[in-house]
CSV table of C-alpha atoms in Angstrom, one decimal:
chain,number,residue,atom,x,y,z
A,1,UNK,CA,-54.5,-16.7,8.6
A,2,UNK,CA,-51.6,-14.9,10.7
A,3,UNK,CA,-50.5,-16.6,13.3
A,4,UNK,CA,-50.5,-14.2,16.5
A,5,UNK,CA,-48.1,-16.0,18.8
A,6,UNK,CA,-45.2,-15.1,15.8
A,7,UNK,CA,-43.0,-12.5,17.3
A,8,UNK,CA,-41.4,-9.9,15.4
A,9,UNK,CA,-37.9,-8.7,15.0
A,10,UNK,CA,-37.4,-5.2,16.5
A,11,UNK,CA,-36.1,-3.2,14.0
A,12,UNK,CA,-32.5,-2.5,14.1
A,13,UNK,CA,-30.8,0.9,13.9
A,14,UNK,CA,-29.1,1.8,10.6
A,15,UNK,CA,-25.0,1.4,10.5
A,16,UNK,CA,-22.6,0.7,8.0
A,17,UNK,CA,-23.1,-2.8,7.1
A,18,UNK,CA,-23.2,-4.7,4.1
A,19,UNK,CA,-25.3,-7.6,5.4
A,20,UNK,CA,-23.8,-10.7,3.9
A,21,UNK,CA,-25.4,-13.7,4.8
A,22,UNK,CA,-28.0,-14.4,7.4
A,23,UNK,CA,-27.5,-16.9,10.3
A,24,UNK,CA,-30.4,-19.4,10.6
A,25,UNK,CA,-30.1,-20.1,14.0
A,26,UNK,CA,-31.4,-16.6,14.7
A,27,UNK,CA,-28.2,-14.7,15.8
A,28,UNK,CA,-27.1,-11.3,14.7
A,29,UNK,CA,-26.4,-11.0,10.7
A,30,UNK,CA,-23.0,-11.3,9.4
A,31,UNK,CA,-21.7,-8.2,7.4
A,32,UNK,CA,-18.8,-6.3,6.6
A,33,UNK,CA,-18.5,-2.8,7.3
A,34,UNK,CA,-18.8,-0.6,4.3
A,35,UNK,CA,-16.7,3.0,5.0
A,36,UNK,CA,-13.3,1.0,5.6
A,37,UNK,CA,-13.5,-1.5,2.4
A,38,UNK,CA,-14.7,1.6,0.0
A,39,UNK,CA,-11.5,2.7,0.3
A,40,UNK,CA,-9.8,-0.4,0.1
A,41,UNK,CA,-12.0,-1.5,-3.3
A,42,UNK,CA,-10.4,2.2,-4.1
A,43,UNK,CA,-6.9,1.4,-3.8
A,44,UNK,CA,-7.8,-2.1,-5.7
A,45,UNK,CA,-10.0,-0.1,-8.1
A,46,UNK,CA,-6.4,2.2,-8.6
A,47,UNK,CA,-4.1,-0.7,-9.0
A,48,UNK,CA,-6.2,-2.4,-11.7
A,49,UNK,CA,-6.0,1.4,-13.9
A,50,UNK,CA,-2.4,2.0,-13.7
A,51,UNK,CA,-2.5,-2.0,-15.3
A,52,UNK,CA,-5.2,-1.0,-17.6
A,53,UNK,CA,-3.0,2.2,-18.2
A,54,UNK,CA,0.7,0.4,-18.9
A,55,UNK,CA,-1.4,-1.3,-21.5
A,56,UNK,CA,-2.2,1.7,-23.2
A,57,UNK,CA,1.5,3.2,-23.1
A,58,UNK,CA,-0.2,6.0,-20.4
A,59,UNK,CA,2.8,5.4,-18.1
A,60,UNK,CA,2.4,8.7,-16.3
A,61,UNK,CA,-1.3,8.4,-15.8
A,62,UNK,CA,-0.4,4.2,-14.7
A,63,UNK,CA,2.0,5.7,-12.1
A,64,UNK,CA,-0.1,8.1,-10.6
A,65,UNK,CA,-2.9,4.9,-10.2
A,66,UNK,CA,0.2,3.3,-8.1
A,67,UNK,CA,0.9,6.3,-6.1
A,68,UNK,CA,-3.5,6.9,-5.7
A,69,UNK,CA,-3.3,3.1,-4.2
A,70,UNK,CA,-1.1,4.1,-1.9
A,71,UNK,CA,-3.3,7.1,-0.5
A,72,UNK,CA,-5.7,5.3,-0.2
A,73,UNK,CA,-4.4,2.3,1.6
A,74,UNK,CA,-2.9,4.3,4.0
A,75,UNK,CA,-6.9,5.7,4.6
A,76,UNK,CA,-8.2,2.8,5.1
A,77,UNK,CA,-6.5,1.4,8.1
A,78,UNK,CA,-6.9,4.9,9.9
A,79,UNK,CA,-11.0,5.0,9.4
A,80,UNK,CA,-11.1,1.4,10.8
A,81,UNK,CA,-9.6,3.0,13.6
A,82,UNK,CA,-11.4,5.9,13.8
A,83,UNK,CA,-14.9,4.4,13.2
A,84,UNK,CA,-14.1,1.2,15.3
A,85,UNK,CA,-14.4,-0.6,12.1
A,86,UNK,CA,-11.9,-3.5,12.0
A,87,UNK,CA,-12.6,-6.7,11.0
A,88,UNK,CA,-10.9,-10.2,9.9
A,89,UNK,CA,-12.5,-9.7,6.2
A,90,UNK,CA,-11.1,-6.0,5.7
A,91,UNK,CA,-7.8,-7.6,7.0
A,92,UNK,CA,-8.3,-10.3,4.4
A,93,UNK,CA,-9.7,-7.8,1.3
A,94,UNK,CA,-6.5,-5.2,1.9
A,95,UNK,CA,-4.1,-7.9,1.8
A,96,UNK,CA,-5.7,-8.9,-1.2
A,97,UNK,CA,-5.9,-5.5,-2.4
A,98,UNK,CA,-2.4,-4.6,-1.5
A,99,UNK,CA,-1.2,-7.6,-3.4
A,100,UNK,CA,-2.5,-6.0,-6.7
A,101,UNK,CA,-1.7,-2.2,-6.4
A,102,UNK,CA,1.8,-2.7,-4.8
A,103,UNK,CA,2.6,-6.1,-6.1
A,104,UNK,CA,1.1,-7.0,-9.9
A,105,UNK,CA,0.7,-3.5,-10.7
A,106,UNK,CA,4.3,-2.3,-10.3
A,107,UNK,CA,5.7,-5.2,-11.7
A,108,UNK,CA,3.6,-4.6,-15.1
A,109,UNK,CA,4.0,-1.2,-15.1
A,110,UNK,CA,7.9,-1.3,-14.7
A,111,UNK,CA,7.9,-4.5,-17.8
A,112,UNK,CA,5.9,-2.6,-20.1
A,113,UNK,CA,7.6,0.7,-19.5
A,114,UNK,CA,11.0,-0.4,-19.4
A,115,UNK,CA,11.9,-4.2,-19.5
A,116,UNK,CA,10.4,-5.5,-22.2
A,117,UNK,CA,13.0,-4.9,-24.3
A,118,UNK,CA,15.0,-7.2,-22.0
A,119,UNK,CA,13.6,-10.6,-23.2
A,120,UNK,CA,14.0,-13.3,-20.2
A,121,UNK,CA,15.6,-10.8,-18.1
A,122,UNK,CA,12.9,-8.1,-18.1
A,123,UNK,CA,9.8,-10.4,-16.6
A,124,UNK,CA,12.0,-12.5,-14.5
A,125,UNK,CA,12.7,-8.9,-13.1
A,126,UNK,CA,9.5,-8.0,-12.8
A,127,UNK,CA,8.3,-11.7,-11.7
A,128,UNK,CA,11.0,-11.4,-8.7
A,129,UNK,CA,9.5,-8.0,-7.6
A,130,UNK,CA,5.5,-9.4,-8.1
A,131,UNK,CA,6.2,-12.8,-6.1
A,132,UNK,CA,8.3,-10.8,-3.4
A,133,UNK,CA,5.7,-8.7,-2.6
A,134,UNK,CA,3.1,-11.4,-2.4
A,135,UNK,CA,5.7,-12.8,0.1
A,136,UNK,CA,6.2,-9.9,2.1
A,137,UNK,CA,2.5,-9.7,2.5
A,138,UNK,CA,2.3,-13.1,3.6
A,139,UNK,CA,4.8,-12.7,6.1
A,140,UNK,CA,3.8,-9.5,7.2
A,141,UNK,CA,0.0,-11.0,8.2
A,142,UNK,CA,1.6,-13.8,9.8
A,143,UNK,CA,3.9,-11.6,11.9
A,144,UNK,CA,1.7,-8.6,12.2
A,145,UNK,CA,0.9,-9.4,16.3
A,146,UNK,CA,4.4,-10.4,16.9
A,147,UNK,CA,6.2,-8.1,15.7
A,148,UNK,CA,7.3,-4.2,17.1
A,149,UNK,CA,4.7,-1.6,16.0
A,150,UNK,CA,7.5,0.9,15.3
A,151,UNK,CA,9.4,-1.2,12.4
A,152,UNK,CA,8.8,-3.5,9.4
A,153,UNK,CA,10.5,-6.2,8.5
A,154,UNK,CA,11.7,-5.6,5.2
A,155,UNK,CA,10.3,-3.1,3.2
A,156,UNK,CA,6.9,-1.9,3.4
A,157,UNK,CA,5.3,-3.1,-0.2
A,158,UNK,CA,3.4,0.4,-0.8
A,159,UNK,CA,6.8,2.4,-0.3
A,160,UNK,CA,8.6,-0.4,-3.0
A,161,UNK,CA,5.5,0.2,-5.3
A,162,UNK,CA,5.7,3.9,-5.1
A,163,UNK,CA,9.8,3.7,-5.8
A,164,UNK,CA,9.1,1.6,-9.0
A,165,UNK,CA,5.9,4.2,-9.9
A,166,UNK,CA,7.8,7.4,-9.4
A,167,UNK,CA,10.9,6.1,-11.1
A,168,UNK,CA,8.7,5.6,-14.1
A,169,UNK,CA,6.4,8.8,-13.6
A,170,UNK,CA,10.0,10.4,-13.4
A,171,UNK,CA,11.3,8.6,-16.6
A,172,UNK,CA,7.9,8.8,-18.8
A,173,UNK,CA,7.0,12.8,-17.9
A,174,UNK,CA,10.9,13.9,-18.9
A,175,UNK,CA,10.4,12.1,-22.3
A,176,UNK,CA,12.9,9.4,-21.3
A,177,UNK,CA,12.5,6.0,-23.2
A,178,UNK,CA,12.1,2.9,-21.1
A,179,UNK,CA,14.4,0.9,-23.7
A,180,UNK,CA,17.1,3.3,-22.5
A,181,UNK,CA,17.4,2.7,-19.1
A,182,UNK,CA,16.2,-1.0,-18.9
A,183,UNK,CA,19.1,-2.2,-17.0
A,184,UNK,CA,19.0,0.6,-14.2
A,185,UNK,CA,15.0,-0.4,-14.2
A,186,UNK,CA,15.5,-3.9,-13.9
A,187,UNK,CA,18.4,-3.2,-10.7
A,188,UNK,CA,15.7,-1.2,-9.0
A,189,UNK,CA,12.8,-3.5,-9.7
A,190,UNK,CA,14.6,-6.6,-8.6
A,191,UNK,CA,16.4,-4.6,-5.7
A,192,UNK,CA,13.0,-3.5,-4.3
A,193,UNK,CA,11.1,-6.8,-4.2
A,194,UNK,CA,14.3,-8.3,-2.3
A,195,UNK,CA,14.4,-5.2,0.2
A,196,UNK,CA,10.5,-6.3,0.9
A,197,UNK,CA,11.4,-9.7,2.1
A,198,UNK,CA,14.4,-9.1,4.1
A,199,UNK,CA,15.6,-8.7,7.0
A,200,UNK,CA,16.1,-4.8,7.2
A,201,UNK,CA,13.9,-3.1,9.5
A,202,UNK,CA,12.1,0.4,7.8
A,203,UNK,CA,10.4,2.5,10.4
A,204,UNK,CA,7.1,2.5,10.5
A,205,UNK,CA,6.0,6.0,12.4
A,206,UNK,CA,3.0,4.2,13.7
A,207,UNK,CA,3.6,6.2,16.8
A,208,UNK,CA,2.5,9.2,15.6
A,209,UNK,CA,-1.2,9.6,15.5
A,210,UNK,CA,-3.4,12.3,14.3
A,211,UNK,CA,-4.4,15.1,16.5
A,212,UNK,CA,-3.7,18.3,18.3
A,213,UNK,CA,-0.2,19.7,17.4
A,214,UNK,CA,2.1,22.4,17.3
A,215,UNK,CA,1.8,24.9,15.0
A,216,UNK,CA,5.2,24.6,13.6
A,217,UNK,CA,4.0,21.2,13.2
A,218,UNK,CA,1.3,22.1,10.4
A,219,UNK,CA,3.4,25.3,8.9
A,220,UNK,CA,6.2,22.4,8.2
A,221,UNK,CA,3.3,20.1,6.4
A,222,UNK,CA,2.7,23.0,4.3
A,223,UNK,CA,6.1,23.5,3.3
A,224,UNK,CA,6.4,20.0,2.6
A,225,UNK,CA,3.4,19.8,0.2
A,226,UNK,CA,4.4,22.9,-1.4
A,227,UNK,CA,8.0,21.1,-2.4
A,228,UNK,CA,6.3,18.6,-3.5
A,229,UNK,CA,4.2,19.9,-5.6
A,230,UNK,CA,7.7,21.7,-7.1
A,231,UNK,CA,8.2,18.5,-8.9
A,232,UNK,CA,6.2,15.6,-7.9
A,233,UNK,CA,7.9,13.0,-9.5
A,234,UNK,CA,11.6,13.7,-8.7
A,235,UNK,CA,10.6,14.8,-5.4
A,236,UNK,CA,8.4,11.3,-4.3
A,237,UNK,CA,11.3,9.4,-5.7
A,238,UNK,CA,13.6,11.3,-4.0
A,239,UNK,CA,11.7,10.9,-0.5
A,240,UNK,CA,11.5,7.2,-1.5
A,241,UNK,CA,15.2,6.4,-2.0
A,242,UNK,CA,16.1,8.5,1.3
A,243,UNK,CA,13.8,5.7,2.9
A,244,UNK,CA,15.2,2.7,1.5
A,245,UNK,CA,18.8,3.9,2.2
A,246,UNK,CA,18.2,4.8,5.8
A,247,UNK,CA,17.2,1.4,6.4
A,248,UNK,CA,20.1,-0.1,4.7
A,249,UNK,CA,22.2,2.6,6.7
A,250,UNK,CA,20.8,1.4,9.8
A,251,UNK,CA,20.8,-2.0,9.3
A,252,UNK,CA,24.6,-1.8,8.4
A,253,UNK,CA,24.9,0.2,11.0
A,254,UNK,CA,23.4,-2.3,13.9
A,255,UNK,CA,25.5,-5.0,12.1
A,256,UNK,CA,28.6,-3.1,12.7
A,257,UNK,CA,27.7,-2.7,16.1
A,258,UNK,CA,27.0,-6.3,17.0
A,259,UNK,CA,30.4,-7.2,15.0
């Protein structure tokens, strides 16, 4: 026999939410919103095939996962915005994510393109620039309220993935063996993971945000795909190194000035 005096639950409009696990004590259910984490499980998703790539000697199609990652990772944080989506958990899940794309995957890609060869040398390399980046993600979560919106400390783990990536998409789609440069990868590998935990500030052009702008403004975003699209490997790694050696500029710059 029903019981009358039971109440019901009204029922609840339909959002975005994975419920996870439901509170006995009769509050709201916990969930995690779905939009913002698809791309995230993306850019994890992208990380995990330029590994599964570098296995299979596919070094251009492993470097293009890395530089995919990165797309997507810079998505996800916007729809969060966008959709009033943030949460602790998708904190938690890109940081985890992150750590794989621009950390694990690199590193592997880089030592089985190139460093291998090396013995020791070659996966303490690639070791230096894996544990660096888990570090600067660490640090970066731990600093990320303190710190000024417009810079990061150190550089920014996607841009040192995609320098590693596009050095290899470079070196893989001009027919140039790994074994041959394994020294000059090994420099740039190490050199990257110890940019991502220093001290040098990279900006960060979180100021800018997405809207209504000039038309000059979109005419010079077409020109710039169309260069890219030129030669997409030597153009990426060319943007890439600019970035790491403005910072360094900078940062000698300021140092000079303070001397």
């Amino acid at each position: 026999m029903q019981d009358n005096n039971k109440t019901t639950t009204s029922e609840q409009p339909e959002t975005f939410e994975v419920v996870e696990a439901e509170q006995r004590t009769g509050a709201r259910h916990k969930g995690v919103y779905l939009l913002p984490n698809l791309f995230t499980t993306g850019a994890l998703f992208a990380g995990f095939y330029a590994i599964v790539s570098a296995m299979n000697g596919m070094f251009e199609n492993a470097a293009l996962g890395i530089i995919v990652a990165g797309i997507l990772d810079g998505m996800d944080g916007g729809v969060a915005r966008l959709t009033n989506t943030q949460s602790k958990f998708g904190a938690e899940y890109d940081s985890l994510s992150d750590c794989v794309a621009f950390g694990v995957a690199p590193g592997l890609v880089a030592y089985s393109w190139a460093l291998s060869g090396l013995g020791k040398f070659g996966w303490v390399a690639a070791f230096i620039y894996v544990a660096c980046a888990a570090l600067r993600l660490a640090r970066f979560n731990v600093q990320a309220e303190s710190t000024d919106k417009r810079f990061f400390i150190g550089l920014p783990s996607p841009t040192g993935a995609g320098l590693v990536a596009t050095m290899v998409w470079l070196g893989a789609s001009r027919g140039i063996e790994g074994a041959d440069v394994s020294w000059i990868v090994a420099l740039m590998v190490a050199g990257a993971g110890l940019l991502m935990v220093s001290s040098v500030k990279y900006h960060s052009f979180k100021e800018f945000h997405i809207g209504r702008v000039p038309f000059k403004v979109l005419l010079g975003v077409i020109i710039a795909f169309a260069i890219v699209f030129l030669d997409p490997p030597l153009v990426l790694l060319s943007v890439a190194v600019i970035y790491v050696a403005v910072g360094l500029v900078m940062c000698a710059w300021g140092f000079r000035k303070r001397a």
